[in-house]
PDB file of C-alpha atoms in Angstrom:
ATOM      1  CA  MET A 242     -11.612 -79.650  12.205  1.00 40.00           C
ATOM      2  CA  LYS A 243     -13.109 -79.477  15.687  1.00 41.00           C
ATOM      3  CA  ILE A 244     -11.026 -82.485  16.718  1.00 38.00           C
ATOM      4  CA  MET A 245      -7.850 -80.730  15.573  1.00 38.00           C
ATOM      5  CA  LYS A 246      -8.790 -77.627  17.591  1.00 42.00           C
ATOM      6  CA  ASN A 247      -9.454 -79.705  20.682  1.00 43.00           C
ATOM      7  CA  MET A 248      -6.134 -81.502  20.222  1.00 38.00           C
ATOM      8  CA  GLY A 249      -4.372 -78.144  19.961  1.00 40.00           C
ATOM      9  CA  LYS A 250      -6.038 -76.890  23.147  1.00 42.00           C
ATOM     10  CA  GLY A 251      -5.117 -80.109  24.946  1.00 40.00           C
ATOM     11  CA  TYR A 252      -1.506 -79.758  23.865  1.00 41.00           C
ATOM     12  CA  LEU A 253      -1.319 -76.188  25.110  1.00 46.00           C
ATOM     13  CA  SER A 254      -2.868 -77.094  28.469  1.00 67.00           C
ATOM     14  CA  SER A 255      -0.481 -80.015  28.929  1.00 77.00           C
ATOM     15  CA  THR A 256       2.472 -77.738  28.117  1.00 76.00           C
ATOM     16  CA  PHE A 257       1.163 -75.182  30.582  1.00 77.00           C
ATOM     17  CA  ALA A 258       0.816 -77.847  33.278  1.00 80.00           C
ATOM     18  CA  ALA A 259       4.341 -79.124  32.609  1.00 83.00           C
ATOM     19  CA  ILE A 260       5.832 -75.621  32.900  1.00 82.00           C
ATOM     20  CA  LYS A 261       3.880 -75.015  36.099  1.00 83.00           C
ATOM     21  CA  ASN A 262       5.117 -78.292  37.633  1.00 86.00           C
ATOM     22  CA  VAL A 263       8.716 -77.548  36.673  1.00 86.00           C
ATOM     23  CA  VAL A 264       8.515 -74.088  38.274  1.00 85.00           C
ATOM     24  CA  VAL A 265       7.048 -75.591  41.458  1.00 86.00           C
ATOM     25  CA  VAL A 266       9.737 -78.290  41.663  1.00 87.00           C
ATOM     26  CA  LEU A 267      12.620 -75.906  40.927  1.00 84.00           C
ATOM     27  CA  ASN A 268      11.391 -73.421  43.493  1.00 84.00           C
ATOM     28  CA  PHE A 269      11.077 -76.197  46.051  1.00 86.00           C
ATOM     29  CA  LEU A 270      14.717 -77.108  45.359  1.00 81.00           C
ATOM     30  CA  SER A 271      15.647 -73.436  45.561  1.00 78.00           C
ATOM     31  CA  LEU A 272      13.830 -73.253  48.898  1.00 84.00           C
ATOM     32  CA  LEU A 273      15.946 -76.133  50.181  1.00 85.00           C
ATOM     33  CA  SER A 274      19.071 -74.442  48.799  1.00 77.00           C
ATOM     34  CA  GLY A 275      18.152 -71.289  50.682  1.00 82.00           C
ATOM     35  CA  PHE A 276      17.915 -73.287  53.902  1.00 86.00           C
ATOM     36  CA  ILE A 277      21.297 -74.877  53.136  1.00 85.00           C
ATOM     37  CA  LEU A 278      22.754 -71.411  52.559  1.00 78.00           C
ATOM     38  CA  ILE A 279      21.467 -70.317  55.971  1.00 86.00           C
ATOM     39  CA  VAL A 280      23.033 -73.385  57.601  1.00 85.00           C
ATOM     40  CA  VAL A 281      26.372 -72.805  55.836  1.00 78.00           C
ATOM     41  CA  GLY A 282      26.369 -69.153  56.880  1.00 76.00           C
ATOM     42  CA  TYR A 283      25.580 -70.070  60.465  1.00 78.00           C
ATOM     43  CA  TYR A 284      28.336 -72.695  60.423  1.00 74.00           C
ATOM     44  CA  LEU A 285      30.884 -70.189  59.103  1.00 67.00           C
ATOM     45  CA  THR A 286      29.767 -67.648  61.699  1.00 67.00           C
ATOM     46  CA  SER A 287      30.030 -70.040  64.619  1.00 61.00           C
ATOM     47  CA  THR A 288      33.270 -71.785  63.664  1.00 56.00           C
ATOM     48  CA  GLU A 289      35.197 -68.961  62.005  1.00 50.00           C
ATOM     49  CA  ALA A 290      34.286 -65.938  64.040  1.00 45.00           C
ATOM     50  CA  GLU A 291      37.926 -65.023  64.581  1.00 47.00           C
ATOM     51  CA  VAL A 292      38.676 -65.108  60.862  1.00 49.00           C
ATOM     52  CA  SER A 293      35.639 -62.956  60.143  1.00 49.00           C
ATOM     53  CA  LEU A 294      36.752 -60.401  62.716  1.00 47.00           C
ATOM     54  CA  VAL A 295      40.306 -60.269  61.425  1.00 47.00           C
ATOM     55  CA  THR A 296      39.268 -59.832  57.805  1.00 48.00           C
ATOM     56  CA  SER A 297      36.278 -57.564  58.405  1.00 47.00           C
ATOM     57  CA  SER A 298      38.384 -54.416  58.337  1.00 42.00           C
ATOM     58  CA  ALA A 299      39.606 -55.245  54.841  1.00 41.00           C
ATOM     59  CA  ILE A 300      36.572 -56.933  53.338  1.00 42.00           C
ATOM     60  CA  LYS A 301      34.041 -54.665  55.129  1.00 41.00           C
ATOM     61  CA  TYR A 302      31.357 -57.344  54.759  1.00 44.00           C
ATOM     62  CA  ARG A 303      30.932 -60.375  56.953  1.00 61.00           C
ATOM     63  CA  PHE A 304      30.225 -63.028  54.375  1.00 63.00           C
ATOM     64  CA  PRO A 305      28.605 -65.541  56.771  1.00 71.00           C
ATOM     65  CA  HIS A 306      25.988 -62.958  57.756  1.00 77.00           C
ATOM     66  CA  VAL A 307      25.456 -62.081  54.117  1.00 75.00           C
ATOM     67  CA  LEU A 308      24.948 -65.776  53.368  1.00 75.00           C
ATOM     68  CA  ILE A 309      22.333 -66.073  56.115  1.00 84.00           C
ATOM     69  CA  SER A 310      20.474 -62.998  54.865  1.00 84.00           C
ATOM     70  CA  LEU A 311      20.658 -64.131  51.256  1.00 76.00           C
ATOM     71  CA  GLY A 312      19.491 -67.622  52.208  1.00 83.00           C
ATOM     72  CA  GLY A 313      16.481 -66.160  53.999  1.00 87.00           C
ATOM     73  CA  LEU A 314      15.671 -63.958  51.008  1.00 82.00           C
ATOM     74  CA  ILE A 315      15.976 -66.872  48.585  1.00 79.00           C
ATOM     75  CA  SER A 316      13.738 -69.030  50.788  1.00 86.00           C
ATOM     76  CA  LEU A 317      11.078 -66.312  50.891  1.00 88.00           C
ATOM     77  CA  VAL A 318      11.238 -65.689  47.135  1.00 85.00           C
ATOM     78  CA  SER A 319      11.115 -69.430  46.415  1.00 85.00           C
ATOM     79  CA  PHE A 320       8.004 -69.751  48.549  1.00 88.00           C
ATOM     80  CA  LEU A 321       6.343 -67.000  46.496  1.00 88.00           C
ATOM     81  CA  GLY A 322       7.265 -68.882  43.328  1.00 86.00           C
ATOM     82  CA  CYS A 323       5.902 -72.205  44.629  1.00 86.00           C
ATOM     83  CA  TYR A 324       2.629 -70.694  45.799  1.00 87.00           C
ATOM     84  CA  GLY A 325       2.147 -68.514  42.731  1.00 86.00           C
ATOM     85  CA  ALA A 326       2.849 -71.317  40.261  1.00 85.00           C
ATOM     86  CA  ALA A 327       0.848 -73.981  42.095  1.00 84.00           C
ATOM     87  CA  ASN A 328      -2.217 -71.733  42.399  1.00 85.00           C
ATOM     88  CA  GLN A 329      -1.690 -69.764  39.162  1.00 81.00           C
ATOM     89  CA  LYS A 330      -1.640 -66.452  41.041  1.00 83.00           C
ATOM     90  CA  ILE A 331      -0.275 -63.944  38.569  1.00 84.00           C
ATOM     91  CA  THR A 332       0.315 -61.260  41.230  1.00 87.00           C
ATOM     92  CA  PHE A 333       2.504 -63.595  43.280  1.00 88.00           C
ATOM     93  CA  LEU A 334       4.359 -64.633  40.131  1.00 87.00           C
ATOM     94  CA  LYS A 335       5.057 -61.017  39.154  1.00 88.00           C
ATOM     95  CA  VAL A 336       6.399 -60.242  42.630  1.00 90.00           C
ATOM     96  CA  TYR A 337       8.403 -63.477  42.424  1.00 89.00           C
ATOM     97  CA  VAL A 338       9.992 -62.563  39.076  1.00 89.00           C
ATOM     98  CA  ILE A 339      10.968 -59.074  40.262  1.00 89.00           C
ATOM     99  CA  SER A 340      12.352 -60.405  43.553  1.00 86.00           C
ATOM    100  CA  LEU A 341      14.232 -63.186  41.779  1.00 83.00           C
ATOM    101  CA  PHE A 342      15.828 -60.696  39.408  1.00 86.00           C
ATOM    102  CA  ILE A 343      16.988 -58.632  42.395  1.00 85.00           C
ATOM    103  CA  CYS A 344      18.390 -61.785  44.047  1.00 77.00           C
ATOM    104  CA  ILE A 345      20.360 -62.641  40.920  1.00 81.00           C
ATOM    105  CA  ILE A 346      21.851 -59.129  40.797  1.00 84.00           C
ATOM    106  CA  ILE A 347      22.815 -59.339  44.491  1.00 78.00           C
ATOM    107  CA  GLN A 348      24.421 -62.754  43.964  1.00 75.00           C
ATOM    108  CA  ILE A 349      26.403 -61.462  40.988  1.00 78.00           C
ATOM    109  CA  ILE A 350      27.732 -58.620  43.153  1.00 79.00           C
ATOM    110  CA  ILE A 351      28.590 -60.959  46.037  1.00 72.00           C
ATOM    111  CA  GLY A 352      30.215 -63.443  43.646  1.00 72.00           C
ATOM    112  CA  SER A 353      32.286 -60.686  42.058  1.00 74.00           C
ATOM    113  CA  VAL A 354      33.462 -59.454  45.468  1.00 72.00           C
ATOM    114  CA  ALA A 355      34.277 -63.003  46.582  1.00 69.00           C
ATOM    115  CA  PHE A 356      36.200 -63.687  43.370  1.00 72.00           C
ATOM    116  CA  ALA A 357      38.130 -60.414  43.682  1.00 70.00           C
ATOM    117  CA  TYR A 358      39.191 -61.145  47.252  1.00 68.00           C
ATOM    118  CA  HIS A 359      39.922 -64.784  46.407  1.00 68.00           C
ATOM    119  CA  GLN A 360      42.642 -63.508  44.073  1.00 70.00           C
ATOM    120  CA  ASP A 361      44.097 -61.274  46.798  1.00 75.00           C
ATOM    121  CA  VAL A 362      43.902 -63.434  49.919  1.00 77.00           C
ATOM    122  CA  ASP A 363      47.579 -63.004  50.841  1.00 82.00           C
ATOM    123  CA  SER A 364      47.550 -59.206  50.958  1.00 83.00           C
ATOM    124  CA  ILE A 365      44.140 -59.132  52.650  1.00 79.00           C
ATOM    125  CA  LEU A 366      45.329 -61.350  55.483  1.00 84.00           C
ATOM    126  CA  ASP A 367      48.613 -59.451  55.827  1.00 86.00           C
ATOM    127  CA  ARG A 368      46.929 -56.025  56.007  1.00 85.00           C
ATOM    128  CA  SER A 369      44.244 -57.295  58.351  1.00 83.00           C
ATOM    129  CA  TRP A 370      46.781 -58.920  60.667  1.00 87.00           C
ATOM    130  CA  SER A 371      48.860 -55.727  60.737  1.00 87.00           C
ATOM    131  CA  LYS A 372      45.839 -53.588  61.573  1.00 86.00           C
ATOM    132  CA  ALA A 373      44.677 -55.983  64.289  1.00 84.00           C
ATOM    133  CA  PHE A 374      48.223 -56.174  65.709  1.00 87.00           C
ATOM    134  CA  ARG A 375      48.327 -52.383  65.866  1.00 87.00           C
ATOM    135  CA  ASP A 376      44.811 -51.719  67.188  1.00 85.00           C
ATOM    136  CA  ASP A 377      43.639 -54.872  68.977  1.00 81.00           C
ATOM    137  CA  LYS A 378      46.285 -57.347  70.128  1.00 85.00           C
ATOM    138  CA  GLN A 379      43.670 -59.345  72.026  1.00 83.00           C
ATOM    139  CA  LEU A 380      42.117 -60.222  68.697  1.00 82.00           C
ATOM    140  CA  ILE A 381      45.462 -61.612  67.507  1.00 86.00           C
ATOM    141  CA  ALA A 382      45.708 -63.642  70.710  1.00 86.00           C
ATOM    142  CA  ASP A 383      42.217 -65.042  70.108  1.00 83.00           C
ATOM    143  CA  VAL A 384      43.124 -66.027  66.539  1.00 85.00           C
ATOM    144  CA  GLU A 385      46.336 -67.698  67.709  1.00 87.00           C
ATOM    145  CA  GLN A 386      44.363 -69.624  70.300  1.00 85.00           C
ATOM    146  CA  TYR A 387      41.655 -70.613  67.830  1.00 84.00           C
ATOM    147  CA  PHE A 388      44.054 -71.884  65.143  1.00 86.00           C
ATOM    148  CA  ARG A 389      46.645 -73.101  67.661  1.00 88.00           C
ATOM    149  CA  CYS A 390      49.343 -71.066  65.971  1.00 90.00           C
ATOM    150  CA  CYS A 391      51.796 -68.273  66.714  1.00 92.00           C
ATOM    151  CA  GLY A 392      52.678 -65.212  64.625  1.00 89.00           C
ATOM    152  CA  PHE A 393      51.747 -64.578  61.026  1.00 89.00           C
ATOM    153  CA  ASN A 394      54.445 -65.802  58.608  1.00 89.00           C
ATOM    154  CA  SER A 395      56.779 -66.982  61.358  1.00 88.00           C
ATOM    155  CA  LEU A 396      56.723 -67.498  65.116  1.00 86.00           C
ATOM    156  CA  SER A 397      58.213 -64.030  65.638  1.00 85.00           C
ATOM    157  CA  ASP A 398      56.184 -62.214  62.972  1.00 88.00           C
ATOM    158  CA  ARG A 399      53.798 -59.886  64.855  1.00 89.00           C
ATOM    159  CA  ALA A 400      53.057 -62.529  67.474  1.00 88.00           C
ATOM    160  CA  VAL A 401      51.263 -61.753  70.730  1.00 86.00           C
ATOM    161  CA  PRO A 402      52.800 -63.450  73.778  1.00 84.00           C
ATOM    162  CA  PRO A 403      52.379 -65.731  75.525  1.00 82.00           C
ATOM    163  CA  CYS A 404      52.440 -68.011  72.495  1.00 81.00           C
ATOM    164  CA  ARG A 405      52.377 -71.743  73.260  1.00 84.00           C
ATOM    165  CA  TYR A 406      52.304 -73.074  69.690  1.00 87.00           C
ATOM    166  CA  TYR A 407      55.001 -73.636  67.097  1.00 88.00           C
ATOM    167  CA  THR A 408      53.180 -73.109  63.805  1.00 89.00           C
ATOM    168  CA  PRO A 409      52.613 -69.750  62.056  1.00 91.00           C
ATOM    169  CA  CYS A 410      48.985 -68.711  61.560  1.00 89.00           C
ATOM    170  CA  TYR A 411      49.181 -67.710  57.898  1.00 88.00           C
ATOM    171  CA  ALA A 412      48.585 -71.152  56.320  1.00 88.00           C
ATOM    172  CA  SER A 413      45.645 -72.046  58.579  1.00 86.00           C
ATOM    173  CA  MET A 414      43.975 -68.660  58.092  1.00 86.00           C
ATOM    174  CA  LYS A 415      44.452 -68.756  54.333  1.00 85.00           C
ATOM    175  CA  ASP A 416      42.963 -72.242  54.065  1.00 85.00           C
ATOM    176  CA  SER A 417      39.997 -71.202  56.190  1.00 81.00           C
ATOM    177  CA  LEU A 418      39.318 -68.002  54.248  1.00 78.00           C
ATOM    178  CA  THR A 419      39.800 -69.711  50.885  1.00 79.00           C
ATOM    179  CA  TYR A 420      37.351 -72.428  51.887  1.00 79.00           C
ATOM    180  CA  SER A 421      34.787 -69.804  52.873  1.00 73.00           C
ATOM    181  CA  LEU A 422      35.139 -67.959  49.564  1.00 73.00           C
ATOM    182  CA  GLN A 423      34.970 -71.199  47.559  1.00 76.00           C
ATOM    183  CA  THR A 424      31.812 -72.213  49.439  1.00 75.00           C
ATOM    184  CA  ILE A 425      30.234 -68.874  48.599  1.00 70.00           C
ATOM    185  CA  GLY A 426      31.231 -69.243  44.951  1.00 74.00           C
ATOM    186  CA  ILE A 427      29.922 -72.794  44.511  1.00 78.00           C
ATOM    187  CA  VAL A 428      26.625 -72.116  46.266  1.00 72.00           C
ATOM    188  CA  GLY A 429      26.223 -68.864  44.356  1.00 73.00           C
ATOM    189  CA  VAL A 430      26.782 -70.502  40.953  1.00 78.00           C
ATOM    190  CA  VAL A 431      24.361 -73.352  41.660  1.00 77.00           C
ATOM    191  CA  LEU A 432      21.686 -70.998  42.963  1.00 73.00           C
ATOM    192  CA  GLY A 433      22.276 -68.563  40.117  1.00 78.00           C
ATOM    193  CA  ILE A 434      21.690 -71.230  37.453  1.00 82.00           C
ATOM    194  CA  LEU A 435      18.625 -72.505  39.298  1.00 78.00           C
ATOM    195  CA  GLU A 436      17.201 -69.006  39.706  1.00 79.00           C
ATOM    196  CA  LEU A 437      17.842 -68.061  36.075  1.00 85.00           C
ATOM    197  CA  ILE A 438      15.918 -71.124  34.882  1.00 85.00           C
ATOM    198  CA  CYS A 439      13.109 -70.321  37.334  1.00 83.00           C
ATOM    199  CA  LEU A 440      13.030 -66.720  36.130  1.00 86.00           C
ATOM    200  CA  LEU A 441      12.640 -67.704  32.477  1.00 88.00           C
ATOM    201  CA  LEU A 442      10.024 -70.375  33.182  1.00 87.00           C
ATOM    202  CA  ALA A 443       8.068 -68.061  35.482  1.00 86.00           C
ATOM    203  CA  ALA A 444       7.998 -65.422  32.734  1.00 87.00           C
ATOM    204  CA  VAL A 445       6.639 -68.035  30.302  1.00 86.00           C
ATOM    205  CA  LEU A 446       4.109 -69.098  32.929  1.00 85.00           C
ATOM    206  CA  ILE A 447       2.897 -65.519  33.387  1.00 86.00           C
ATOM    207  CA  ILE A 448       2.464 -65.132  29.620  1.00 86.00           C
ATOM    208  CA  HIS A 449       0.432 -68.369  29.505  1.00 82.00           C
ATOM    209  CA  ILE A 450      -1.801 -67.295  32.390  1.00 81.00           C
ATOM    210  CA  ILE A 451      -2.428 -63.873  30.819  1.00 82.00           C
ATOM    211  CA  ARG A 452      -3.247 -65.547  27.509  1.00 79.00           C
ATOM    212  CA  ILE A 453      -5.650 -67.967  29.185  1.00 74.00           C
ATOM    213  CA  HIS A 454      -7.398 -65.127  31.017  1.00 70.00           C
ATOM    214  CA  ARG A 455      -7.784 -63.245  27.743  1.00 73.00           C
ATOM    215  CA  GLU A 456      -9.128 -66.279  25.908  1.00 63.00           C
ATOM    216  CA  GLU A 457     -11.648 -67.247  28.602  1.00 58.00           C
ATOM    217  CA  PRO A 458     -14.276 -64.587  27.659  1.00 61.00           C
ATOM    218  CA  ASN A 459     -14.031 -65.559  23.976  1.00 61.00           C
ATOM    219  CA  GLU A 460     -14.337 -69.236  24.870  1.00 57.00           C
ATOM    220  CA  ARG A 461     -17.401 -68.503  27.009  1.00 62.00           C
ATOM    221  CA  GLN A 462     -19.010 -66.580  24.150  1.00 64.00           C
ATOM    222  CA  ALA A 463     -18.187 -69.364  21.693  1.00 63.00           C
ATOM    223  CA  LEU A 464     -19.594 -71.968  24.093  1.00 66.00           C
ATOM    224  CA  LEU A 465     -22.745 -69.894  24.577  1.00 67.00           C
ATOM    225  CA  ALA A 466     -23.172 -69.509  20.822  1.00 66.00           C
ATOM    226  CA  GLU A 467     -22.658 -73.244  20.322  1.00 70.00           C
ATOM    227  CA  THR A 468     -25.232 -73.972  23.043  1.00 75.00           C
ATOM    228  CA  ARG A 469     -27.750 -71.673  21.378  1.00 73.00           C
ATOM    229  CA  ARG A 470     -27.097 -73.294  18.004  1.00 74.00           C
ATOM    230  CA  LEU A 471     -27.708 -76.744  19.474  1.00 76.00           C
ATOM    231  CA  ASP A 472     -30.875 -75.531  21.179  1.00 69.00           C
ATOM    232  CA  ASP A 473     -32.153 -74.139  17.868  1.00 68.00           C
ATOM    233  CA  ALA A 474     -31.298 -77.356  16.073  1.00 72.00           C
ATOM    234  CA  ILE A 475     -33.103 -79.447  18.709  1.00 78.00           C
ATOM    235  CA  ARG A 476     -36.115 -77.154  18.640  1.00 72.00           C
ATOM    236  CA  GLN A 477     -36.304 -77.243  14.840  1.00 72.00           C
ATOM    237  CA  THR A 478     -36.007 -81.030  14.862  1.00 74.00           C
ATOM    238  CA  TYR A 479     -38.773 -81.278  17.464  1.00 67.00           C
ATOM    239  CA  GLU A 480     -41.037 -78.949  15.494  1.00 69.00           C
ATOM    240  CA  ARG A 481     -40.394 -80.891  12.287  1.00 72.00           C
ATOM    241  CA  ARG A 482     -41.340 -84.155  13.975  1.00 72.00           C
ATOM    242  CA  CYS A 483     -44.469 -82.573  15.413  1.00 71.00           C
ATOM    243  CA  ARG A 484     -45.537 -81.444  11.970  1.00 68.00           C
ATOM    244  CA  LEU A 485     -44.888 -84.904  10.540  1.00 69.00           C
ATOM    245  CA  HIS A 486     -47.009 -86.518  13.265  1.00 68.00           C
ATOM    246  CA  SER A 487     -49.801 -83.999  12.806  1.00 65.00           C
ATOM    247  CA  SER A 488     -49.882 -84.576   9.092  1.00 59.00           C
TER     248      SER A 488
END
């Protein structure tokens, strides 16, 4: 019976260790993903500044900057998960679970916005170009220079002279914006799946740690009682032998 109990305890501890290792590994991967998200956001900021400026009036959010902020947040949260799981710190794990839940909600919102604007790229670009053409022609000139194009749908469509190129800007801008939105979507889906798995496993890990902490006093009492029982048995055996020798 005792062997079966010990086997059960060993199984639970091995399961606990496996869950802890999985949480550590997944959070390490999530940490790397957060760094990648920061790099992607920085790349989009540095190479597509003109597109961000043109579309900012319609989208109202500069996605590259959001990606950098989200990547930093994910990296910080992933570090909490790694440290909390590796050292079995329940406070860190609780903060990690709450923070991870908030990250998932934020990513769902960002993904929804990106998907909504992905379906309406044509009108977004048209309205943004019209507003920039009306309020800031220098911005149009910068976009034309960046994409080496002229005008929006045609060479004479709201172009800002002098225009030295012979290709409209619409196709290049649409490809660039679509690529940015697709990048956000792919990274968001991958991170979302990874974070959801981490959230569930971290919750299981917290339950295991709480259970272990609750069982430790009972195990100490049981061990103490077993030690006392063995001491009594040894003492009784010693006394019995002493009586036999004396007789």
